[in-house]
Amino acid sequence: MHGVSNSNIDLKFLIGGPQGGGIESAGQIALKTFVLKGYQVIGTREYQSNIMGAHSYFTIRVKPERPGAINFPVDAATVLDAESVLTHFTDVKKDGFMVYDSSTIKTKIKTIAPMPKPLKERLIKFFEERGMEPTAESAVKVAEENGVKTIGLPMRDLIRKVASETSAPLSRVSKTLNTIGLATTLYLLGVEPNWIEKAIATHFAAKKKVVDMNILAARIAIEYVDEHYGGPCCFLPEGPHLGKETMLATGNEIVAMGKVVGGLTMQTYYPITPASDEALFLEGHRNFELAPWAEEVLRLKKLGAVVLQTEDELSAIMSALGAAVAGARTSTSTSGPGFALMNEAISLAIMAEIPVVITVWQRGGPSTGLPTREGQQDLLHTLFSGHGDNPKIVIASGDHIEAYYDAIKALNWAEKYQTPVIHLVDKYLASTITSLHREDIDPLKATVERGKFVENPGKDYLRYKITEDGISPRAPMGKVPLTWTGLEHTEDGMPTEDPIVRDQMIAKRRRKFETIAREIPDSEKVVLHGDPDAKITLVSWGSTKPIILEAMKLLEKEGIKVNFLQLRLFYPFPVKPVLDVLTNAELVIDIEQNDLAQAAFLIRGYTGFTIEHFVKKLTGRALWDTEVAHAVKRIVETGEKEVVVSGGA
Amino acid sequence: MHGVSNSNIDLKFLIGGPQGGGIESAGQIALKTFVLKGYQVIGTREYQSNIMGAHSYFTIRVKPERPGAINFPVDAATVLDAESVLTHFTDVKKDGFMVYDSSTIKTKIKTIAPMPKPLKERLIKFFEERGMEPTAESAVKVAEENGVKTIGLPMRDLIRKVASETSAPLSRVSKTLNTIGLATTLYLLGVEPNWIEKAIATHFAAKKKVVDMNILAARIAIEYVDEHYGGPCCFLPEGPHLGKETMLATGNEIVAMGKVVGGLTMQTYYPITPASDEALFLEGHRNFELAPWAEEVLRLKKLGAVVLQTEDELSAIMSALGAAVAGARTSTSTSGPGFALMNEAISLAIMAEIPVVITVWQRGGPSTGLPTREGQQDLLHTLFSGHGDNPKIVIASGDHIEAYYDAIKALNWAEKYQTPVIHLVDKYLASTITSLHREDIDPLKATVERGKFVENPGKDYLRYKITEDGISPRAPMGKVPLTWTGLEHTEDGMPTEDPIVRDQMIAKRRRKFETIAREIPDSEKVVLHGDPDAKITLVSWGSTKPIILEAMKLLEKEGIKVNFLQLRLFYPFPVKPVLDVLTNAELVIDIEQNDLAQAAFLIRGYTGFTIEHFVKKLTGRALWDTEVAHAVKRIVETGEKEVVVSGGA
Amino acid sequence: MARSWLDYKTDAWVQWCPGCGNFGILNALHRALAELDIDPSNLVVVTGIGCSGRSCYYIKGNTIHVLHGRAIPTATGIKIANPELTVIAEGGDGDMLGIGVEHFVSIGRRNLDITVIVHDNAVYGLTKGQAGPTLPSWWQTKALPGPNLHDNLNPLLLALASGYTFIARGYAYHVKETKELIKKAIEHKGTSLVQILQPCPTYNNIMTKDWYEERIYYLDQEDPNWDPQVASIDDFKNKMGTILEKMLEWGDKIPLGVFYVNLAKDTFEQRLEKVIPTYREYPPAKRPVSANGKPLVDPWILFADKVVKP
Amino acid sequence: MARSWLDYKTDAWVQWCPGCGNFGILNALHRALAELDIDPSNLVVVTGIGCSGRSCYYIKGNTIHVLHGRAIPTATGIKIANPELTVIAEGGDGDMLGIGVEHFVSIGRRNLDITVIVHDNAVYGLTKGQAGPTLPSWWQTKALPGPNLHDNLNPLLLALASGYTFIARGYAYHVKETKELIKKAIEHKGTSLVQILQPCPTYNNIMTKDWYEERIYYLDQEDPNWDPQVASIDDFKNKMGTILEKMLEWGDKIPLGVFYVNLAKDTFEQRLEKVIPTYREYPPAKRPVSANGKPLVDPWILFADKVVKP
Ligand SMILES: Cc1ncc(C[n+]2csc(CCOP(=O)(O)OP(=O)(O)O)c2C)c(N)n1
Ligand SMILES: Cc1ncc(C[n+]2csc(CCOP(=O)(O)OP(=O)(O)O)c2C)c(N)n1
Ligand code: SF4
Ligand code: SF4
Ligand SMILES: [Mg+2]
Ligand SMILES: [Mg+2]
């Protein structure tokens, strides 16, 4: 199946099934299996805006070093219901395999209620054109014709067997359906059963009964496969990280971790996908013990952070601002629709100079749009949010590690510069799990800064003191009388409409942004990946980073050498570093997951440089490294202006 | 005082006093006086965010043809309280005159409670440096030293005289204080008393007692001036428009008029300065009689429009959208803070393709900022409003006449293109009154269009039908079952996450904007004023238009020939027409009332053209033609990058 | 001739979890519409965002799925623009009483003739089970990382304080009874509320079917003389005490039924008619906007107050 | 030693119209603060936008002037971040019950210990006199182009329905009595409302000083045994009828005083303390965030649930 050396290992597989059917749990067990085996992984979930019943799937990639992207076709697919079979039968590569439930294979397409109508229509047409019945069985046949090895599991029988070997009722045993499918797949991919069992035990941890039942189910599945399909050709070698402690975290979780490490003391939120898991994770860890080095300094053992669920996003941002003026280190977290409601408050935070971090988990718009799908459409909206002349810091993270450190940095910047910091992340990052090692998120690499936070202001304290760097000392409430305001004001926070003071205060706020632009090092503004002398430059931002880095390797193999300008800080915009790179390139290709090519617009607006070529993905599905590579290649070869990719069910 | 020919007439004067002290009423009487006399006028009001007591002033300019801007110094000032004297004593030109109340002249600066502290400090320093008492009297003296003729009216005596000649109580008679000051000023400016009286009679119309009392006050004032100051040197000749019916309307009013003429059937609003006067004016005219030509066609005499005050701006926009889907022709009206709250709904309107006009009366920000002052800071915010890829039509009006026709056009576009149309106007336009003749706002020049509005949809009606021009027929509710939605959808409005349909729908909405870009003629997108071959091009937008047109005349006199590119449509952005003009210029100067040079940013973003020179005004005070001319001249002469002007108290 | 409830069903897959109370509510609504024989072409259903918000795709009519919390203002615009439409605003407890409580309260000041239906499962279903505004404090439903710290709102009392003129409470699995409540609410002229207790088997593991069914009872079954109508000052004096007591009852016993009906107030449409005489016949959605493409008015006549005549 | 009300005055020009009720409210507040001897350094006043919203510039303390309608959520953040501060949220009827009613209602679910003061002039003062949410329908105050079509909200009943645990009404020109109400509200542990009837001589030409003074009376003057405290279920049963009746009284007679006090509910701060043991001592605003610039936690320990151990 694959060689004995682990360095060529590159496994991709998917698990599909109805929402609420344990897809995510199976995906996590799989990730844990490979991590235990010494590999690095990513896994990402595609799901609809639905709680139960609609199709969703989890895609995994396994490599010796951290994989940067998923792509299709996969080596293996676990597709245990008819809808999954029909959704994914062309997603498996030649010589790969597809594990399905042979007992539901006769299902007719038109009877599958949750299946999206347009897909139904396309499938029916597809089979009709081939003279085949519109059923799941036909899909299995087509897969076989395409050289895919299909593994039919008689799920009804296997489940019954599990039930008969435990005393558990069938309804509970049915929940092992995914384990059966998953264990089969993992086993056929060359994972020894003991690793699978260890992963199951790790995953369900304390729940002994569940562990036992799932291990039994896995054994029964493996037995069946051995008997009927002869098992795998050979076993997967151990990966290079065997025995290494590994974190498996989603983007939501890693940002929450960054916030806690970064000294967040209060987070407000109103639930929204794909943001709220961040806040819920925070809430689950709101009480914490201090690390030894901190305990020693502070002589404190425990502390806590407040996570406040508010009545809406207006309240989320306003109570965050309230907490900030009181002296808390504060953030809120939302997605596009929620951020839209925060616009007026952003404007207040800028005028009143209130520090706050707003983590924006972008998703597919406009409006409710594709609420559980990927989107990178909120760059312009967040950057130009709020009425009035409204500069604010906007930073976008490219991957989990950046997101973790950016969360810390955003809190630092917010307090140092007394301004809202918008931290742009997205659904793909939110729901992608990756493996991380200790050096990736080392707490001692982070510093926590508060800038001109004065705990003991004097009596002559002036909230809006005019200073050379544009930054006035910030005192918490509760020390001396002071005034904050959203009206134009004199140094003491009293409102004024005096034209001369107005001009002075505008100039003060402008100087603050000059300070920010100067103090943030270029290296935190943009990153040029790859050979600086490459003739072709790819430009992108956000969670496309690791995907593009993978694509670069693919392109290199095809003899196309590119470098990649990753935009990190959008405001203050790094004009020179960006221009330096772009004017050096012969061909610049912008890669974004929005239709307006928002970053390219900003580049032109801030630098005058015009990008002429675009790769876009708008379907809300994860971007693949292969898609990027193909699209870039096509542009290089044909000079096409725009390539829209759309892979993924 | 001035020649007999009316063609050189160019009178400027101001009336200052406390808010609530009849300043606005006096201003209107003055405007009416000159209109009756055959002139054209503008008058604009500067006021603080305050109901009563804070200083405000009304500035007027009178010319044979419509004046485009005010400027300082003025020919005459009516400043009847100590704060006004102290605020404006340097605002009158040499040989001009200043009418003040001699009975309050001893007032000390520090006792004037409402006076802004920074101004107080500057004034005290000013007089100290000159070895003068910090009083209003010193201000009068300085004015005199500057060659200003000062006219002291013993107001207490004059009011008492008015009281003694009527039976009215002193408290009511005191209200004629402004009339006394105004009549004095008008008289000294060469207006014959009968015109003043006619204007008073017109202004107070039905209120006979008020008319009589004010006319009496005017007479007593004039008598006093004749006796003590010898009256005017000569009388003002009649203007060229004598006897012409003239409309005197603020920008707020003219937009309301445009909406009614444009067929608006429902307006929603939440009060906010400087927007709500538009809605209140609409509400005051919600019932109307049809014009003869319409009555003939429709056989209807009367109709009405609904004006709905809502609980907030979220409700204002959402109920407007609701009315629109029901089939109404709908708009809402707000300012920056209110618009900020509408962001999420904008995004819905774009996704669900709901027509609505949003009139945005900009004011000084960020945040509450300078709530009653001029600002042009909401261009980027409105253009990029709403999360997601969110194109929408954005148009800015340059003057009253444009605002009137734009209000009609915006309603047409909203319905034709089923999209939000943002109509940008501002506080200066809102509170500036100008004189208009019948040909300026001729109802028959306007057309009312509804595009693909289908009153009788068939059973197979599809709300989001995919069409070549991207526009789907729009049926009102109440005809056939249909579905509107903010989720991504199939043609029938049912939600879908299907990737193929997603791409199709994005393409459809993109085509719609291509249609818009194609159908709106270039002439409605940008206007090039002046000689196309001029080497210097000024670029601006919004209410600066008439001001810059006046400035061009001043520059021409100084031998500087410029043309002026007025941006009208910001989205879809008129790339070619703008580039054609800009690339033709040797020097391009951007003139805006915001700090980020927002239009210049958009120009660069959409065209790549970089503007290097800027004139800005940020104080929230009306921009003067003279300021513009000076700043342009300075840039032309020195090559300076940025000139910030800040005239006006 | 009369319509069947099937005439109000669409062929979309109803994507709620098995056993979800929303099925009962949808069914009750379908049946209420059928029994009232409302023409689907004349029916408007506006929904907010949430599991419940999906209802609009399952009802044949003029439907619109708007923003989270904004069903009521949208419905307001629709009803004012065309008062002949039957307008229903529907949403979850989070939608109507959390983010949308601004409008939930404010519509009461209008008494506009729309029906507000709250699917009350005391959780935020579609976002995976956070605490909803009707979840009592210290309860910790399945998906919460800790106990709920917020007290629960009383939607009935809130509606009363806001000015609603019809206030009822139903229970999702009692389709027949809930159908009757919805019918009455729709027939009522003025703003009406039907709060419907809705088990969410997926996330609300406390307020389950069993939990509710041990507690609920109908006002008019307990007291056959129950009459929620308040038509006079005397009614007000005599009945408000009991009505309020029943509204406040929440615990071992949970009353269902019509709590309050007030017929004394004008609807907003009637008010508009008083100030705009042509409103009924020519409401905003059904009014000509031009005469052959030309404007209907001459500004020089309509705005004569702005004209200075020589 | 004790402070005088002058210690709470700033030297800013108070820019209200002559005779404005706001002067009385400001004065009452100054005096209440002095009598409670609250340290201005520990006092927080948050105001919304409106004539009333300007109050924050006239009170010596930690003040913040925020957005229209958003004083309550700002105050919420402040109080939670530092529960030792005395926090007052102040605004007009439009601010609190119009655009801000979302938060006015929702704070009730928390019983957070803040005092909400509503300057109720029934108009939108600062925007020049449009109808406020407490202006009765069909009344047409000075600046309206037609009669008001909206019914008036009852802030007291709304507060009760929302869960406030202290509800009072005062009258602006009765400085002494209003001062006492404000004192009680501040002293009350939990969310308290003081609605203050505030004549606006400039725009509300109906609800004038005379109009009010013909109608108002004090609950405890009319009934010397008036006791608004509801401490037990029995209290609840015995008193709610009268309390509600008094809350609903509005017309020829308008009651003033404390209507309702409920001491049975935990404040939000107390609730937080139950789930975050270190909260009282180290609330968000007063907590270390780093140890000499280094983080306080080791993610590999705190987030062990995310770590796969070999
Ligand atoms: C402005 C905004 N904020 C948040 C969300 C995310 N959101 C979607 S559904 C929902 C809550 C649903 O709860 P509820 O209204 O009770 O409806 P249910 O799902 O329980 O029927 C939320 C918060 C959103 N769509 N828009
Ligand atoms: C979002 C927003 N909408 C509207 C306004 C305009 N605005 C300023 S004050 C005010 C109303 C004031 O009324 P109220 O709250 O009753 O206070 P009052 O002036 O009567 O004291 C409004 C609508 C605003 N500042 N912000
Ligand atoms: S999550 Fe709850 S409310 Fe939503 S569909 Fe499932 S059971 Fe129903
Ligand atoms: S407008 Fe009314 S509320 Fe505002 S300051 Fe004047 S009197 Fe007071
Ligand atoms: Mg719910
Ligand atoms: Mg008010």
mmCIF file with all atom_site columns, C-alpha atoms and ligand atoms in Angstrom, chain A residues 49 51 270-273 276 309 312-313 334-341 363 367-368 371, chain B residues 344 387, chain C residues 16 20 22 48-54 66-70 91-99 118-134 198 200 203, ligand 1:
data_model
loop_
_atom_site.group_PDB
_atom_site.id
_atom_site.type_symbol
_atom_site.label_atom_id
_atom_site.label_alt_id
_atom_site.label_comp_id
_atom_site.label_asym_id
_atom_site.label_entity_id
_atom_site.label_seq_id
_atom_site.pdbx_PDB_ins_code
_atom_site.Cartn_x
_atom_site.Cartn_y
_atom_site.Cartn_z
_atom_site.occupancy
_atom_site.B_iso_or_equiv
_atom_site.pdbx_formal_charge
_atom_site.auth_seq_id
_atom_site.auth_comp_id
_atom_site.auth_asym_id
_atom_site.auth_atom_id
_atom_site.pdbx_PDB_model_num
ATOM   1  C CA  . SER A 1 49  ? -26.609 25.167 8.977  1.00 0.00 ? 49  SER A CA  1
ATOM   2  C CA  . ILE A 1 51  ? -28.536 20.539 13.942 1.00 0.00 ? 51  ILE A CA  1
ATOM   3  C CA  . TYR A 1 270 ? -23.521 36.663 21.823 1.00 0.00 ? 270 TYR A CA  1
ATOM   4  C CA  . PRO A 1 271 ? -23.749 33.195 20.263 1.00 0.00 ? 271 PRO A CA  1
ATOM   5  C CA  . ILE A 1 272 ? -23.024 32.950 16.572 1.00 0.00 ? 272 ILE A CA  1
ATOM   6  C CA  . THR A 1 273 ? -21.456 30.377 14.308 1.00 0.00 ? 273 THR A CA  1
ATOM   7  C CA  . SER A 1 276 ? -19.270 30.964 19.850 1.00 0.00 ? 276 SER A CA  1
ATOM   8  C CA  . GLN A 1 309 ? -23.212 36.012 27.362 1.00 0.00 ? 309 GLN A CA  1
ATOM   9  C CA  . ASP A 1 312 ? -27.148 40.782 21.599 1.00 0.00 ? 312 ASP A CA  1
ATOM   10 C CA  . GLU A 1 313 ? -23.987 42.010 19.923 1.00 0.00 ? 313 GLU A CA  1
ATOM   11 C CA  . THR A 1 334 ? -18.377 37.318 16.743 1.00 0.00 ? 334 THR A CA  1
ATOM   12 C CA  . SER A 1 335 ? -18.939 36.732 13.054 1.00 0.00 ? 335 SER A CA  1
ATOM   13 C CA  . GLY A 1 336 ? -19.995 39.011 10.188 1.00 0.00 ? 336 GLY A CA  1
ATOM   14 C CA  . PRO A 1 337 ? -23.634 39.613 11.163 1.00 0.00 ? 337 PRO A CA  1
ATOM   15 C CA  . GLY A 1 338 ? -22.708 40.267 14.757 1.00 0.00 ? 338 GLY A CA  1
ATOM   16 C CA  . PHE A 1 339 ? -19.847 42.525 13.766 1.00 0.00 ? 339 PHE A CA  1
ATOM   17 C CA  . ALA A 1 340 ? -22.195 44.489 11.525 1.00 0.00 ? 340 ALA A CA  1
ATOM   18 C CA  . LEU A 1 341 ? -24.174 45.352 14.626 1.00 0.00 ? 341 LEU A CA  1
ATOM   19 C CA  . ARG A 1 363 ? -18.201 33.055 7.281  1.00 0.00 ? 363 ARG A CA  1
ATOM   20 C CA  . SER A 1 367 ? -26.322 38.418 5.157  1.00 0.00 ? 367 SER A CA  1
ATOM   21 C CA  . THR A 1 368 ? -26.983 35.057 6.743  1.00 0.00 ? 368 THR A CA  1
ATOM   22 C CA  . PRO A 1 371 ? -23.685 30.612 7.892  1.00 0.00 ? 371 PRO A CA  1
ATOM   23 C CA  . GLU B 1 344 ? -26.543 44.121 9.062  1.00 0.00 ? 344 GLU B CA  1
ATOM   24 C CA  . HIS B 1 387 ? -20.666 42.049 6.105  1.00 0.00 ? 387 HIS B CA  1
ATOM   25 C CA  . TRP C 2 16  ? -35.536 19.766 12.593 1.00 0.00 ? 16  TRP C CA  1
ATOM   26 C CA  . CYS C 2 20  ? -38.456 18.567 18.029 1.00 0.00 ? 20  CYS C CA  1
ATOM   27 C CA  . ASN C 2 22  ? -41.207 22.733 16.213 1.00 0.00 ? 22  ASN C CA  1
ATOM   28 C CA  . GLY C 2 48  ? -36.003 35.399 12.367 1.00 0.00 ? 48  GLY C CA  1
ATOM   29 C CA  . ILE C 2 49  ? -32.911 33.230 12.573 1.00 0.00 ? 49  ILE C CA  1
ATOM   30 C CA  . GLY C 2 50  ? -32.859 30.005 14.553 1.00 0.00 ? 50  GLY C CA  1
ATOM   31 C CA  . CYS C 2 51  ? -34.197 26.494 14.203 1.00 0.00 ? 51  CYS C CA  1
ATOM   32 C CA  . SER C 2 52  ? -37.668 27.991 14.503 1.00 0.00 ? 52  SER C CA  1
ATOM   33 C CA  . GLY C 2 53  ? -36.775 30.607 11.905 1.00 0.00 ? 53  GLY C CA  1
ATOM   34 C CA  . ARG C 2 54  ? -36.693 27.897 9.274  1.00 0.00 ? 54  ARG C CA  1
ATOM   35 C CA  . VAL C 2 66  ? -34.769 37.931 7.689  1.00 0.00 ? 66  VAL C CA  1
ATOM   36 C CA  . LEU C 2 67  ? -32.185 38.699 10.337 1.00 0.00 ? 67  LEU C CA  1
ATOM   37 C CA  . HIS C 2 68  ? -31.831 37.343 13.828 1.00 0.00 ? 68  HIS C CA  1
ATOM   38 C CA  . GLY C 2 69  ? -34.212 39.290 16.011 1.00 0.00 ? 69  GLY C CA  1
ATOM   39 C CA  . ARG C 2 70  ? -35.765 41.356 13.263 1.00 0.00 ? 70  ARG C CA  1
ATOM   40 C CA  . GLY C 2 91  ? -39.048 33.222 15.912 1.00 0.00 ? 91  GLY C CA  1
ATOM   41 C CA  . GLY C 2 92  ? -37.341 31.553 18.822 1.00 0.00 ? 92  GLY C CA  1
ATOM   42 C CA  . ASP C 2 93  ? -37.025 32.763 22.374 1.00 0.00 ? 93  ASP C CA  1
ATOM   43 C CA  . GLY C 2 94  ? -33.524 34.021 21.607 1.00 0.00 ? 94  GLY C CA  1
ATOM   44 C CA  . ASP C 2 95  ? -34.708 35.742 18.489 1.00 0.00 ? 95  ASP C CA  1
ATOM   45 C CA  . MET C 2 96  ? -37.755 37.415 19.977 1.00 0.00 ? 96  MET C CA  1
ATOM   46 C CA  . LEU C 2 97  ? -36.804 37.922 23.612 1.00 0.00 ? 97  LEU C CA  1
ATOM   47 C CA  . GLY C 2 98  ? -33.019 38.077 23.416 1.00 0.00 ? 98  GLY C CA  1
ATOM   48 C CA  . ILE C 2 99  ? -31.647 40.037 20.493 1.00 0.00 ? 99  ILE C CA  1
ATOM   49 C CA  . VAL C 2 118 ? -42.505 32.617 19.923 1.00 0.00 ? 118 VAL C CA  1
ATOM   50 C CA  . HIS C 2 119 ? -41.094 29.099 19.714 1.00 0.00 ? 119 HIS C CA  1
ATOM   51 C CA  . ASP C 2 120 ? -39.879 28.934 23.277 1.00 0.00 ? 120 ASP C CA  1
ATOM   52 C CA  . ASN C 2 121 ? -37.376 26.168 23.886 1.00 0.00 ? 121 ASN C CA  1
ATOM   53 C CA  . ALA C 2 122 ? -35.359 28.196 26.408 1.00 0.00 ? 122 ALA C CA  1
ATOM   54 C CA  . VAL C 2 123 ? -32.173 27.572 24.474 1.00 0.00 ? 123 VAL C CA  1
ATOM   55 C CA  . TYR C 2 124 ? -30.421 28.895 21.412 1.00 0.00 ? 124 TYR C CA  1
ATOM   56 C CA  . GLY C 2 125 ? -31.049 25.846 19.275 1.00 0.00 ? 125 GLY C CA  1
ATOM   57 C CA  . LEU C 2 126 ? -29.385 26.616 16.003 1.00 0.00 ? 126 LEU C CA  1
ATOM   58 C CA  . THR C 2 127 ? -26.176 27.828 17.618 1.00 0.00 ? 127 THR C CA  1
ATOM   59 C CA  . LYS C 2 128 ? -25.963 24.614 19.585 1.00 0.00 ? 128 LYS C CA  1
ATOM   60 C CA  . GLY C 2 129 ? -27.689 25.070 22.847 1.00 0.00 ? 129 GLY C CA  1
ATOM   61 C CA  . GLN C 2 130 ? -26.584 28.199 24.715 1.00 0.00 ? 130 GLN C CA  1
ATOM   62 C CA  . ALA C 2 131 ? -28.940 29.542 27.374 1.00 0.00 ? 131 ALA C CA  1
ATOM   63 C CA  . GLY C 2 132 ? -32.000 31.299 26.004 1.00 0.00 ? 132 GLY C CA  1
ATOM   64 C CA  . PRO C 2 133 ? -33.704 34.229 27.728 1.00 0.00 ? 133 PRO C CA  1
ATOM   65 C CA  . THR C 2 134 ? -36.431 31.994 29.150 1.00 0.00 ? 134 THR C CA  1
ATOM   66 C CA  . GLN C 2 198 ? -41.366 23.911 22.769 1.00 0.00 ? 198 GLN C CA  1
ATOM   67 C CA  . CYS C 2 200 ? -35.884 20.832 22.284 1.00 0.00 ? 200 CYS C CA  1
ATOM   68 C CA  . TYR C 2 203 ? -30.290 20.690 23.828 1.00 0.00 ? 203 TYR C CA  1
HETATM 69 C C1  . LIG E 3 .   ? -26.824 39.125 14.476 1.00 0.00 ? 1   LIG E C1  1
HETATM 70 C C2  . LIG E 3 .   ? -26.758 37.678 14.700 1.00 0.00 ? 1   LIG E C2  1
HETATM 71 N N1  . LIG E 3 .   ? -26.239 37.208 15.834 1.00 0.00 ? 1   LIG E N1  1
HETATM 72 C C3  . LIG E 3 .   ? -26.171 35.897 16.058 1.00 0.00 ? 1   LIG E C3  1
HETATM 73 C C4  . LIG E 3 .   ? -26.625 35.015 15.133 1.00 0.00 ? 1   LIG E C4  1
HETATM 74 C C5  . LIG E 3 .   ? -26.466 33.537 15.351 1.00 0.00 ? 1   LIG E C5  1
HETATM 75 N N2  . LIG E 3 .   ? -27.677 32.851 15.690 1.00 0.00 ? 1   LIG E N2  1
HETATM 76 C C6  . LIG E 3 .   ? -28.318 32.121 14.780 1.00 0.00 ? 1   LIG E C6  1
HETATM 77 S S1  . LIG E 3 .   ? -29.644 31.329 15.423 1.00 0.00 ? 1   LIG E S1  1
HETATM 78 C C7  . LIG E 3 .   ? -29.347 31.989 16.940 1.00 0.00 ? 1   LIG E C7  1
HETATM 79 C C8  . LIG E 3 .   ? -30.162 31.706 18.143 1.00 0.00 ? 1   LIG E C8  1
HETATM 80 C C9  . LIG E 3 .   ? -31.267 30.854 17.947 1.00 0.00 ? 1   LIG E C9  1
HETATM 81 O O1  . LIG E 3 .   ? -31.976 30.759 19.144 1.00 0.00 ? 1   LIG E O1  1
HETATM 82 P P1  . LIG E 3 .   ? -33.530 30.998 19.143 1.00 0.00 ? 1   LIG E P1  1
HETATM 83 O O2  . LIG E 3 .   ? -33.851 32.321 18.594 1.00 0.00 ? 1   LIG E O2  1
HETATM 84 O O3  . LIG E 3 .   ? -34.037 30.712 20.499 1.00 0.00 ? 1   LIG E O3  1
HETATM 85 O O4  . LIG E 3 .   ? -34.072 29.960 18.084 1.00 0.00 ? 1   LIG E O4  1
HETATM 86 P P2  . LIG E 3 .   ? -34.040 28.396 18.128 1.00 0.00 ? 1   LIG E P2  1
HETATM 87 O O5  . LIG E 3 .   ? -32.885 27.976 17.307 1.00 0.00 ? 1   LIG E O5  1
HETATM 88 O O6  . LIG E 3 .   ? -33.914 27.991 19.551 1.00 0.00 ? 1   LIG E O6  1
HETATM 89 O O7  . LIG E 3 .   ? -35.339 28.042 17.520 1.00 0.00 ? 1   LIG E O7  1
HETATM 90 C C10 . LIG E 3 .   ? -28.243 32.779 16.925 1.00 0.00 ? 1   LIG E C10 1
HETATM 91 C C11 . LIG E 3 .   ? -27.710 33.445 18.123 1.00 0.00 ? 1   LIG E C11 1
HETATM 92 C C12 . LIG E 3 .   ? -27.150 35.534 13.951 1.00 0.00 ? 1   LIG E C12 1
HETATM 93 N N3  . LIG E 3 .   ? -27.608 34.764 12.991 1.00 0.00 ? 1   LIG E N3  1
HETATM 94 N N4  . LIG E 3 .   ? -27.208 36.853 13.771 1.00 0.00 ? 1   LIG E N4  1
#
